[in-house]
Coordinates of C-alpha atoms and ligand atoms in Angstrom, one line a residue:
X1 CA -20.3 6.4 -4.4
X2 CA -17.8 3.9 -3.9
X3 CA -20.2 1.1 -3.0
X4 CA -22.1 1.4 -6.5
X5 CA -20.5 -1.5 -8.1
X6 CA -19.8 -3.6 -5.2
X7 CA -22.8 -5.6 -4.1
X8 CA -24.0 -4.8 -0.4
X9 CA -24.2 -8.6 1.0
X10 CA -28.0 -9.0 2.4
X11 CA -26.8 -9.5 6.0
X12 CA -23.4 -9.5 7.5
X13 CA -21.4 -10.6 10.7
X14 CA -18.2 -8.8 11.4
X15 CA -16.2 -10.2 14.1
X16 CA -13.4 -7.6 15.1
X17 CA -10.4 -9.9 16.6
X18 CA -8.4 -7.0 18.2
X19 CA -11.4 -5.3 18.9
X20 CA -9.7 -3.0 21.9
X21 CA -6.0 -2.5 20.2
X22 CA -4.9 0.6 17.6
X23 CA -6.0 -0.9 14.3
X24 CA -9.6 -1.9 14.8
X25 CA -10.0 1.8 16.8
X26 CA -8.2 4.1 14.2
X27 CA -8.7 2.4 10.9
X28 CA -11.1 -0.2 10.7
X29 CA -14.2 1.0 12.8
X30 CA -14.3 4.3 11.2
X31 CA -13.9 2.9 7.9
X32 CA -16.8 0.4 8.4
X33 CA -18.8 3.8 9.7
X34 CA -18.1 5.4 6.7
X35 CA -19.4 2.9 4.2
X36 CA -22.4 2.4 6.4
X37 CA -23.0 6.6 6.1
X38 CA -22.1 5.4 2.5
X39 CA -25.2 2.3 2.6
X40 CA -22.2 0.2 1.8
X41 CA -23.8 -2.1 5.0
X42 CA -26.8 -4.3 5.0
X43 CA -29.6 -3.5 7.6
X44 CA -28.9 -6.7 9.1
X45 CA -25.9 -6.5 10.2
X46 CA -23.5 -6.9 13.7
X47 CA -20.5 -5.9 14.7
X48 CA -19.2 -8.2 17.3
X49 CA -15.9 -7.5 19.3
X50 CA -13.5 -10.1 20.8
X51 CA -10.1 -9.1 22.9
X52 CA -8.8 -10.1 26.1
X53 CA -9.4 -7.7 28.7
X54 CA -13.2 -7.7 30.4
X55 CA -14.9 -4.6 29.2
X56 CA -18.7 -4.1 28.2
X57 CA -20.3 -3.4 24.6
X58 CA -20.9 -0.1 26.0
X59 CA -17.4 1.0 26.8
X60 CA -16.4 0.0 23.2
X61 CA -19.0 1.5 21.9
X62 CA -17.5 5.0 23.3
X63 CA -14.2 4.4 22.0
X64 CA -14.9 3.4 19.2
X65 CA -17.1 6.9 18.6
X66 CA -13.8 8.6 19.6
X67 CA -12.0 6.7 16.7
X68 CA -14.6 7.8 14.4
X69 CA -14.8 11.3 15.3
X70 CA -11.1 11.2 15.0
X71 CA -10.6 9.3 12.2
X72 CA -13.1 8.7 9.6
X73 CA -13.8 10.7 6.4
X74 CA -17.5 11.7 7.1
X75 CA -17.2 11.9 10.9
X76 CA -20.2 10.9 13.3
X77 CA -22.9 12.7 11.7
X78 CA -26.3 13.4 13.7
X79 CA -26.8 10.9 17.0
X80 CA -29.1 8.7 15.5
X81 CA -27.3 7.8 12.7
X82 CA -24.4 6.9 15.5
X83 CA -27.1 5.7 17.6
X84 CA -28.2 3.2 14.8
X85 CA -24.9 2.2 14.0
X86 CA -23.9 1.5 17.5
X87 CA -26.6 -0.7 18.6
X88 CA -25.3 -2.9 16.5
X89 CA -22.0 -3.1 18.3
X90 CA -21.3 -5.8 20.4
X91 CA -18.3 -7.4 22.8
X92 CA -17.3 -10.4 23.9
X93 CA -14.3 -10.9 26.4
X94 CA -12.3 -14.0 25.5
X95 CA -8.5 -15.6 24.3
X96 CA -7.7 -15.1 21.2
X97 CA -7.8 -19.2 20.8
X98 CA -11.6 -18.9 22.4
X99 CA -12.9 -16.5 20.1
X100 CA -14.4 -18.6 17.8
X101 CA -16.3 -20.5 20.8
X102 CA -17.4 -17.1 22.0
X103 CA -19.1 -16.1 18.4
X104 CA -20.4 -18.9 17.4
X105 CA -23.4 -18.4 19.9
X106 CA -23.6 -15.0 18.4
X107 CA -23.5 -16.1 15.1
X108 CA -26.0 -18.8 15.5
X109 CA -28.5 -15.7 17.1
X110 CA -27.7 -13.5 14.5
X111 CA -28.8 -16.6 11.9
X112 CA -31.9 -16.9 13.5
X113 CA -33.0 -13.7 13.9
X114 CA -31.9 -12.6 10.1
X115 CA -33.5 -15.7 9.1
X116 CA -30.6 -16.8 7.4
X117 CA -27.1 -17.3 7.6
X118 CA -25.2 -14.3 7.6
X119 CA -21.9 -13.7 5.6
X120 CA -19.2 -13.8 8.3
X121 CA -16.1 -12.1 7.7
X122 CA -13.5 -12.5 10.5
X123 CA -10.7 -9.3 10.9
X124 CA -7.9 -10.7 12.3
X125 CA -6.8 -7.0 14.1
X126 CA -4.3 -8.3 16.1
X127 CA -0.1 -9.1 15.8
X128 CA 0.9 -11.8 13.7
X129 CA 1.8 -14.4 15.9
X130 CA -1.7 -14.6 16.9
X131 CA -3.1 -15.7 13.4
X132 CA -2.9 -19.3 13.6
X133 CA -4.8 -19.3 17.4
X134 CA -6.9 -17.2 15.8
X135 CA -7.5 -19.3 12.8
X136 CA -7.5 -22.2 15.0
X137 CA -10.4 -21.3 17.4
X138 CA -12.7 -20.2 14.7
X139 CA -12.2 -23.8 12.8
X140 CA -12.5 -25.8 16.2
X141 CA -15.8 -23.5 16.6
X142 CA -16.7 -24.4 12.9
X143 CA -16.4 -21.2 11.7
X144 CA -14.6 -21.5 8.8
X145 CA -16.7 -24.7 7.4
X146 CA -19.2 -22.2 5.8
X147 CA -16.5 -21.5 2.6
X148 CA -18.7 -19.3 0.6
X149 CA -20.2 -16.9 3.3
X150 CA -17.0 -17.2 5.8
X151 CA -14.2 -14.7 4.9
X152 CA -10.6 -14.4 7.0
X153 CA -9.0 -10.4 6.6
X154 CA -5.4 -10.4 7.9
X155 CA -2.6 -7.2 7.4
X156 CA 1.1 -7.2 7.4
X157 CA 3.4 -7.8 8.3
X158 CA 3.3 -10.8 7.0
X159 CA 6.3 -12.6 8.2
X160 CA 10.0 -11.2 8.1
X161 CA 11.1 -13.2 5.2
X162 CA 10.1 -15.8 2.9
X163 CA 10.2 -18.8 5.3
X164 CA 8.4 -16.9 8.3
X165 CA 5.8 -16.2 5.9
X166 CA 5.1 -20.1 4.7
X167 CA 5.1 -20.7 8.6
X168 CA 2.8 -17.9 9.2
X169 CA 0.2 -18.4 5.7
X170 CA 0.2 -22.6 6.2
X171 CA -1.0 -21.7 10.2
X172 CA -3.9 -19.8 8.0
X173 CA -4.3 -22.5 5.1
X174 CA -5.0 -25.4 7.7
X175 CA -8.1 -24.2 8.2
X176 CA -9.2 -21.8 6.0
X177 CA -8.8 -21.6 1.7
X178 CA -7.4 -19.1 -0.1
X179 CA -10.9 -18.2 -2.0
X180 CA -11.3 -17.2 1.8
X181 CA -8.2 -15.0 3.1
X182 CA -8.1 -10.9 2.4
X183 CA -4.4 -10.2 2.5
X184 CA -4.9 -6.4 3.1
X185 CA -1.9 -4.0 0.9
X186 CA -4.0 -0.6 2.0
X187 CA -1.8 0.7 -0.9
X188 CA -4.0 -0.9 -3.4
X189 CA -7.4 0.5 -1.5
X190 CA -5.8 3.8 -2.6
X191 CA -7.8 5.5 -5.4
X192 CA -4.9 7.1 -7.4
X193 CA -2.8 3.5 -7.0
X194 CA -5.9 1.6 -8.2
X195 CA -6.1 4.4 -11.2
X196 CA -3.0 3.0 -12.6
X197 CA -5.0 0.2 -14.3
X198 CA -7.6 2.2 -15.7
X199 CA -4.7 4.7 -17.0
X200 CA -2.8 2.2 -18.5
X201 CA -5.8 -0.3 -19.6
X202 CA -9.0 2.0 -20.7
X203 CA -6.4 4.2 -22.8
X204 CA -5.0 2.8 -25.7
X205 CA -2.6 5.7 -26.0
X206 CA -0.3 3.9 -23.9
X207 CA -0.1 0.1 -23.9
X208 CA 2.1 0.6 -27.6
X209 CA 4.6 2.7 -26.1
X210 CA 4.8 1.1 -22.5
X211 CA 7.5 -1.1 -23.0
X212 CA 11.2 -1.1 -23.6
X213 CA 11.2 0.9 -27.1
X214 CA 9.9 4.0 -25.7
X215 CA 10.6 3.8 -21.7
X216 CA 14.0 4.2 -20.1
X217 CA 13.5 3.9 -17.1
X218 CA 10.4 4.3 -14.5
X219 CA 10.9 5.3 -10.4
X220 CA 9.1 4.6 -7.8
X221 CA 9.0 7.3 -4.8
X222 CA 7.1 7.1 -2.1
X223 CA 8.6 9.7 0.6
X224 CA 7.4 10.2 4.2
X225 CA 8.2 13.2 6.8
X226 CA 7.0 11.0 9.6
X227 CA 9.6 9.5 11.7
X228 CA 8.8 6.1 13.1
X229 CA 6.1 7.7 15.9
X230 CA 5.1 5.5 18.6
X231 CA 5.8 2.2 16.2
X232 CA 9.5 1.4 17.0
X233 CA 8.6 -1.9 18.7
X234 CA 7.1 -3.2 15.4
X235 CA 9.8 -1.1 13.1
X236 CA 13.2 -1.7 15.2
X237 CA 12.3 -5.5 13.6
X238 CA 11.2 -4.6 10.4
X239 CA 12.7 -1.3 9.0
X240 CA 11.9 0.3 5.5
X241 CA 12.6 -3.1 3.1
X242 CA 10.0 -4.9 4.8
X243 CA 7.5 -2.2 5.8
X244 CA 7.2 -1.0 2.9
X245 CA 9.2 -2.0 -0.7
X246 CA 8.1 -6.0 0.2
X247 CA 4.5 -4.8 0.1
X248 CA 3.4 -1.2 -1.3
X249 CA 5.9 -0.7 -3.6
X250 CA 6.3 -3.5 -5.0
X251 CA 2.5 -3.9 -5.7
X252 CA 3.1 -0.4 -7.3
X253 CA 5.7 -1.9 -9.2
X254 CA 3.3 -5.0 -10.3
X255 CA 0.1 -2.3 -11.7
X256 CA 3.1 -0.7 -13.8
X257 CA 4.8 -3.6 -15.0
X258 CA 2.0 -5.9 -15.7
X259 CA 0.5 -7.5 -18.8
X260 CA -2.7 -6.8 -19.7
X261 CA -5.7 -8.9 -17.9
X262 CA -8.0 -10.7 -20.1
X263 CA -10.5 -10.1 -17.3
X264 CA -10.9 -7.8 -14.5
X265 CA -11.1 -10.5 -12.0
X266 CA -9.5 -11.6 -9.1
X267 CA -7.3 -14.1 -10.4
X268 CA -6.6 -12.7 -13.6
X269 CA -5.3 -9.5 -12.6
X270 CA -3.0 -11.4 -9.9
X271 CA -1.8 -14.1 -12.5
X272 CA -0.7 -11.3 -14.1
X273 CA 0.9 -9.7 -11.5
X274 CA 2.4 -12.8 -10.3
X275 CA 4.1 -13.3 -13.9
X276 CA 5.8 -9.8 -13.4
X277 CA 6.9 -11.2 -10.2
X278 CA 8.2 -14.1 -10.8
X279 CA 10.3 -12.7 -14.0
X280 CA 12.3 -10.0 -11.8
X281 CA 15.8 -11.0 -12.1
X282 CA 17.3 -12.3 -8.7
X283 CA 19.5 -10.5 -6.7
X284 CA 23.0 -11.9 -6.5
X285 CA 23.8 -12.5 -2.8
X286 CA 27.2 -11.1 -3.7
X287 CA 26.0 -7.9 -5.7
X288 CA 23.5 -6.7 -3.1
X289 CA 24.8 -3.4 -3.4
X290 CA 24.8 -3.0 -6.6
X291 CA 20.9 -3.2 -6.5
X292 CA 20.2 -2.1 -3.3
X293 CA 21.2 0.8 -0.7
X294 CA 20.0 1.7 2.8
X295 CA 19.6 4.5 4.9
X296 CA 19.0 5.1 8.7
X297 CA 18.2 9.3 9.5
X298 CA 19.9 11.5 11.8
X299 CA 19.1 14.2 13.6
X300 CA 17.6 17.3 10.7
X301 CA 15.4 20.3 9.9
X302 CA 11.9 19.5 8.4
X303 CA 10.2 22.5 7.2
X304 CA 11.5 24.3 9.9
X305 CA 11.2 22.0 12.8
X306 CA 14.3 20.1 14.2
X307 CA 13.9 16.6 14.5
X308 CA 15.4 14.0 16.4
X309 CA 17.8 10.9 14.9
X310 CA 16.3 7.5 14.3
X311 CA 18.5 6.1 17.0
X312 CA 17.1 9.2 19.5
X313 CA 13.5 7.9 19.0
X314 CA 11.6 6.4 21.5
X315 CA 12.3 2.4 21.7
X316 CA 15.1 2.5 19.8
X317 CA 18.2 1.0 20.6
X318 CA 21.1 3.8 20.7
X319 CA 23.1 1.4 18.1
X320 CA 20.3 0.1 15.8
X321 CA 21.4 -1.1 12.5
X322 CA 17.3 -0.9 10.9
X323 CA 16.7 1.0 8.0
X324 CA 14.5 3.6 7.9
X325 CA 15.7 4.4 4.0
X326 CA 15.6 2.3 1.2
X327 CA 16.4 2.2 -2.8
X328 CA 16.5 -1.0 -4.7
X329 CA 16.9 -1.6 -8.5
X330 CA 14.4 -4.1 -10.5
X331 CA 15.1 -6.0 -13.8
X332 CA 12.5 -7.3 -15.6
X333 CA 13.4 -10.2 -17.6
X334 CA 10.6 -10.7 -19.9
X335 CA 10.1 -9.0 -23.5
X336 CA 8.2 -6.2 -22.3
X337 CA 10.9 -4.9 -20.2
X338 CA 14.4 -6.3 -20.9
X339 CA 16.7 -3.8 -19.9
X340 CA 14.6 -1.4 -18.9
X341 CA 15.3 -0.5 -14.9
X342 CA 12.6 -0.2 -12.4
X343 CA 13.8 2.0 -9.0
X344 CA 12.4 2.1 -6.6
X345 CA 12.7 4.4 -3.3
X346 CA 11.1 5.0 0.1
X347 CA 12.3 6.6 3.4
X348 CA 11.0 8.2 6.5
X349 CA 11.5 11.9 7.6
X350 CA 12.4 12.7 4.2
X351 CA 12.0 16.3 2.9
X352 CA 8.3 16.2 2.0
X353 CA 5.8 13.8 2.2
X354 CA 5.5 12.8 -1.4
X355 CA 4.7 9.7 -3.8
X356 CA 5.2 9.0 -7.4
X357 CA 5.6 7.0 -10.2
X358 CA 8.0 8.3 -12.8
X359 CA 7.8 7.0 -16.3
X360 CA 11.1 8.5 -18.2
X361 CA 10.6 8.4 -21.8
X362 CA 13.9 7.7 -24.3
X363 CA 15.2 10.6 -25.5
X364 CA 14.2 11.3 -29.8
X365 CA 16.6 9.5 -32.1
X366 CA 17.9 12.6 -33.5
X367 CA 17.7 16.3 -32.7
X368 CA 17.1 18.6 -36.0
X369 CA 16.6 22.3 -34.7
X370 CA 17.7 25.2 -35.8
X371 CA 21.3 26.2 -36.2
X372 CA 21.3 28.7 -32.8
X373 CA 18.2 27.0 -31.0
X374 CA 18.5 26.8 -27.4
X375 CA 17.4 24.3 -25.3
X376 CA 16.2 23.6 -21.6
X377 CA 14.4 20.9 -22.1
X378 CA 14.7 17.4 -20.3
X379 CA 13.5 13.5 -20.5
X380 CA 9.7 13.5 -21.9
X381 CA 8.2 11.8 -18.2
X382 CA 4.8 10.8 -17.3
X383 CA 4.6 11.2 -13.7
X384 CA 1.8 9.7 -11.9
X385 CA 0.9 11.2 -8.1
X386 CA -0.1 9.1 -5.9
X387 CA 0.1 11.6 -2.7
X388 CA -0.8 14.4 -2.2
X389 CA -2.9 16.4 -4.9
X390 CA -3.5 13.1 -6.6
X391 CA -3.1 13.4 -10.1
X392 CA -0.7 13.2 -13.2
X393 CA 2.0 15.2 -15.1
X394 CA 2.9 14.8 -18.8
X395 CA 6.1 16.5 -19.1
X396 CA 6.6 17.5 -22.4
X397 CA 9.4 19.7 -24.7
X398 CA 8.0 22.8 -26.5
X399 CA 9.0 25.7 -28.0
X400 CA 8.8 28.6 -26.1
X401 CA 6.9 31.6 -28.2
X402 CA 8.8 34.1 -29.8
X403 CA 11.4 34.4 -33.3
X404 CA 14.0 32.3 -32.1
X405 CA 13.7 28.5 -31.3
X406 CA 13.8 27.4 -27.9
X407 CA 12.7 24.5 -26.1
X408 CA 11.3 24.3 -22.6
X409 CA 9.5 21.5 -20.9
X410 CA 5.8 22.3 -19.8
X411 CA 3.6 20.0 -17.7
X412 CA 0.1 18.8 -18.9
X413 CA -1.4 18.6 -16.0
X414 CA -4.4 16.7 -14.2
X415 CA -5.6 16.9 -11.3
X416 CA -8.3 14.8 -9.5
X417 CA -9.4 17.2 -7.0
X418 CA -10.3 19.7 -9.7
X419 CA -11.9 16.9 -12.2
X420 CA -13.9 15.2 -10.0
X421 CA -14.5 17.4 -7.0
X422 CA -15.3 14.5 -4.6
X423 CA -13.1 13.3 -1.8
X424 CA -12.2 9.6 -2.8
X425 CA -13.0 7.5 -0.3
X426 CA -10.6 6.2 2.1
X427 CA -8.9 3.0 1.3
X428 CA -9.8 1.2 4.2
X429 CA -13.3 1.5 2.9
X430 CA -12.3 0.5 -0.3
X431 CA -11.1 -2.6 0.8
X432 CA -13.6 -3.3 3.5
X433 CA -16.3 -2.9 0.7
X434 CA -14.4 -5.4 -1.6
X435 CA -13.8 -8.1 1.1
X436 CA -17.9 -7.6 1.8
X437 CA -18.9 -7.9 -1.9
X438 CA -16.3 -11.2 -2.3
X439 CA -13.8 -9.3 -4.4
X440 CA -9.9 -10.7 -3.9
X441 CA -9.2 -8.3 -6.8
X442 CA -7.3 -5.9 -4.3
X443 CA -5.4 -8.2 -2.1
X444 CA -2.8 -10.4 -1.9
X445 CA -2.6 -14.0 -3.2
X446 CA -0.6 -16.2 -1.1
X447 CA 2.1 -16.7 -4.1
X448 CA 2.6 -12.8 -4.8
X449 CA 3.2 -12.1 -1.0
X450 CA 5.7 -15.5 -1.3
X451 CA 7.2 -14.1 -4.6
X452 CA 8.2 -10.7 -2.9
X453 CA 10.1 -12.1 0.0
X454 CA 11.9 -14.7 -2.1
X455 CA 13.4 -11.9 -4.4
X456 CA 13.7 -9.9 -1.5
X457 CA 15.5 -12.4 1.1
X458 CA 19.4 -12.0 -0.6
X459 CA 19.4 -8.3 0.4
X460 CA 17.5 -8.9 4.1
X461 CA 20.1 -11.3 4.5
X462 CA 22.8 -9.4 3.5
X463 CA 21.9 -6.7 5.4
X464 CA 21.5 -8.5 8.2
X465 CA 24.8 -9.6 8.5
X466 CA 26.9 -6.7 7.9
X467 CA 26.0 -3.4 10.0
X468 CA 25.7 -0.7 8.3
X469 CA 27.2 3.0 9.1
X470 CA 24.6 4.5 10.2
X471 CA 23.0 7.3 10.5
X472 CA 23.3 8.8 6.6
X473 CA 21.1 10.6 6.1
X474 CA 19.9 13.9 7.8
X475 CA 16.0 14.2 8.5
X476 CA 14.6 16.5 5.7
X477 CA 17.2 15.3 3.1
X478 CA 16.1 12.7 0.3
X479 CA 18.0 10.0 1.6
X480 CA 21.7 8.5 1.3
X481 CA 24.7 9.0 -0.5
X482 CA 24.6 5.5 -1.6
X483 CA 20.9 5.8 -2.8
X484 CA 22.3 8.2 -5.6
X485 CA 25.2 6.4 -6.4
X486 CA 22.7 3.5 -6.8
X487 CA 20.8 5.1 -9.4
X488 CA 24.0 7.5 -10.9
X489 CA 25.9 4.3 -11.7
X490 CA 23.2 3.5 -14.4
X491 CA 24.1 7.2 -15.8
X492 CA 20.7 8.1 -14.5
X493 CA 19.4 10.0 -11.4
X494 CA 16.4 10.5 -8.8
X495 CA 14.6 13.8 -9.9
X496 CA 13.2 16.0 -7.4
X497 CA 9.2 14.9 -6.8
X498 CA 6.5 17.2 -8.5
X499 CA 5.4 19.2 -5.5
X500 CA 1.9 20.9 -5.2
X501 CA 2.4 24.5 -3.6
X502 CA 2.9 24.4 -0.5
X503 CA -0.2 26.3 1.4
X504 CA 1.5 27.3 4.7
Ligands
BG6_1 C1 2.2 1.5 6.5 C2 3.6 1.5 7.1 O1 1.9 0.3 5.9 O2 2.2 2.5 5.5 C3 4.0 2.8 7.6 O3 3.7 0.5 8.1 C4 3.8 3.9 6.6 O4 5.3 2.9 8.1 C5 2.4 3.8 6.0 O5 3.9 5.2 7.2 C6 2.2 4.8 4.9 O6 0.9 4.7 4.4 P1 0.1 6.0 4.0 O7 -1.3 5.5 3.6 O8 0.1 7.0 5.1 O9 0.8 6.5 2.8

């Protein structure tokens, strides 16, 4: 399976920070259960949790079965396999500042009885504002000292621009190297997203064309149905631009845009990345507009269900000025991609749940058919799915059989479920397996996360400081007015997502 070329460390000693809130319950605990169904863990290994409130391994250990039952790919399997596994759980009340002083006896057991020192990989599962304690108490408890077999995991967000983010990654780099931090982007645990290199990079039918002779233009869609659920204390603060373009997309963007790596190593493929980054054109503070639009949604119909306005949600403020829509325009300055736009989109409680990448091909130099021909033929694409029936298209023009000449585009199609016939695994697995094996291949270097929110900051800025008309979009729609005027103004415009059949 996944684990086959990612080496299993010998023993391992996974402290959950967090260990009672959402994340470490619905994500990371039944991703860590998978791999071990998977023999992606060592024998020797211990989960040890740390939070706040007093509670006993026990009681963990029963919600963190619920999680797994709920949540995981494999689900619980027979009771001695979750037996097994859950012995191995333990809990430790404490501050997040005291964590480290309350593993490092645990630590120092485990080492003992494993006979050797174990890898130590420290999830930070908590908000963060509590990094740096975090990071703190594990150095004052000598935690981090170990650099090779010591390993820091932290998720967005990741500050709310670029200099909340130096604050927030130098509170983690006083104690801790970057050989030794796992900037989770879940994005890039995702199978289909990770597919992009191995398209672009084991094929050599592409690499001559993917550049500004043959390419237009590519989008970016990545479409939700959800509304903002239970989460509007998090989103009211960071709405679509920072949830997700700063992060997902924009890594989406990087696996498109890239050079080739020499190697397939960690810092290779993100030098490379970060070059892509670092040559997209700035955003004039005074043209924000013109590269960006926004979008807050109103009250809709989604596949038949009403659904409440942004501003009706639960924690909202009735005159919030977030965005829950966004569309921003990328220029490339570089030879690869002079004049060659990137857009890129992403909403919530949009008309399907649907992500893409859409490669749009220049149109032939010169048509030559037939005196009479007829023609319903469009932009030669190559549309990569990300969600759901993972997959790609090849759009192509063809003639339609029969005497007279007519062209009609036809999709080549691929589809993973059908080729492969195994459920990928989840990408918190993937990820978790990567940060186990010593793999930074998959996360985010210090610099790229910096890069994004410095190209990013003229538009949060701007945004910031004029309200915005909102709402503008109806749930169910694909987003604002201004979104297609965005895109329209370049003589271009958003297609319609390929959509599997619906099965109702
Ligand atoms: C998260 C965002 O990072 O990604 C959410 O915070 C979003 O707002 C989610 O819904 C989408 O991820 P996925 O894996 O469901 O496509």
């Amino acid at each position: 399976m996944q684990n086959q070329n990612h080496a299993v460390p010998a023993t391992l000693f996974l402290a959950l920070l967090g260990a009672a809130g959402d994340l470490a319950w619905r994500l990371v605990v039944p991703a860590l259960y998978d791999l071990y169904r998977d023999g992606g863990l060592p024998e020797r290994f211990a989960l040890v949790g740390v939070d706040r409130k007093p509670d006993t391994a026990e009681a963990l250990r029963e919600h963190y079965r619920d999680g797994v039952e709920r949540y995981s790919r494999l689900g619980v399997g027979d009771a001695a396999t979750w037996e097994a596994f859950a012995v191995r759980i333990d809990y430790r009340a404490a501050d997040i500042e005291q964590a480290g002083a309350a593993l490092g006896p645990r630590l120092a057991e485990c080492a003992l009885a494993w006979g050797e020192p174990p890898l130590a990989v420290y999830y930070l599962a908590v908000p963060p504002q509590l990094f740096g304690p975090a990071a703190r108490g594990l150095a004052a408890a000598g935690l981090e000292a170990e650099r090779a077999r010591s390993r820091l995991v932290v998720e967005k967000p990741l500050g709310r621009d670029l200099d909340s983010f130096r604050v927030l990654d130098a509170e983690l780099a006083a104690h801790f190297q970057e050989s030794q931090i796992y900037r989770m982007d879940h994005f890039l645990g995702k199978e289909t997203v990770q597919n992009l290199l191995a398209l672009r990079f084991a094929n050599p039918i592409f690499e001559p064309i993917w550049d500004r002779r043959y390419i237009d233009h590519v989008a970016i869609t990545v479409a939700e149905t959800l509304g903002v659920e239970h989460r509007a204390g998090y989103y009211e603060g960071a709405g679509a631009l920072r949830d997700m373009v700063q992060n997902h997309l924009l890594q989406i963007f990087c696996l498109v845009a890239m050079e080739p790596p020499a190697r397939f190593d960690a810092d290779n493929l993100r030098d490379r990345k970060m070059d892509v980054l670092s040559a997209l054109r700035p955003i004039p503070a005074a043209a924000v507009d013109e590269y960006a639009a926004r979008g807050q949604y109103g009250t809709g119909w989604i596949h038949g269900t009403q659904m409440p306005g942004y501003r009706q949600e639960e924690g909202v403020a009735t005159g919030s000025n977030t965005e829950t829509y966004a569309a921003i325009k990328l220029l490339v300055d570089n030879w690869r991609w002079q004049d060659v736009p990137f857009y890129l989109r992403t909403g919530k409680r949009l008309a399907e749940d649907v992500s893409e990448v859409s490669i749009r091909f220049r149109p032939v130099p010169h048509q030559a058919w037939p005196a009479g021909s007829s023609s319903d033929h469009g932009p030669v694409r190559l549309v990569l799915r990300l969600h759901p029936d993972e997959g790609m298209d090849l759009k192509l023009n063809l003639k339609v059989p029969g005497a007279h000449f007519a062209l009609r585009q036809q999709d080549l199609r691929f589809t993973y479920r059908e080729a492969f016939q195994v459920a990928p695994p989840k990408p918190y697995e993937t990820l978790l397996a990567a940060v186990l094996a010593g793999d930074q291949s998959l996360f985010m270097r210090a610099d790229q996360v910096a890069a994004a929110w410095e190209w990013l900051d003229p538009v949060l800025q701007s945004w910031a400081e004029r309200p915005a008309d909102f709402p503008n979009y109806a749930a169910g729609s694909w987003g604002p007015e201004s979104a297609e005027r965005l895109i329209n103004r370049d003589g271009r415009g958003w297609l319609t997502p390929t959509l599997p059949a619906r099965q109702e």
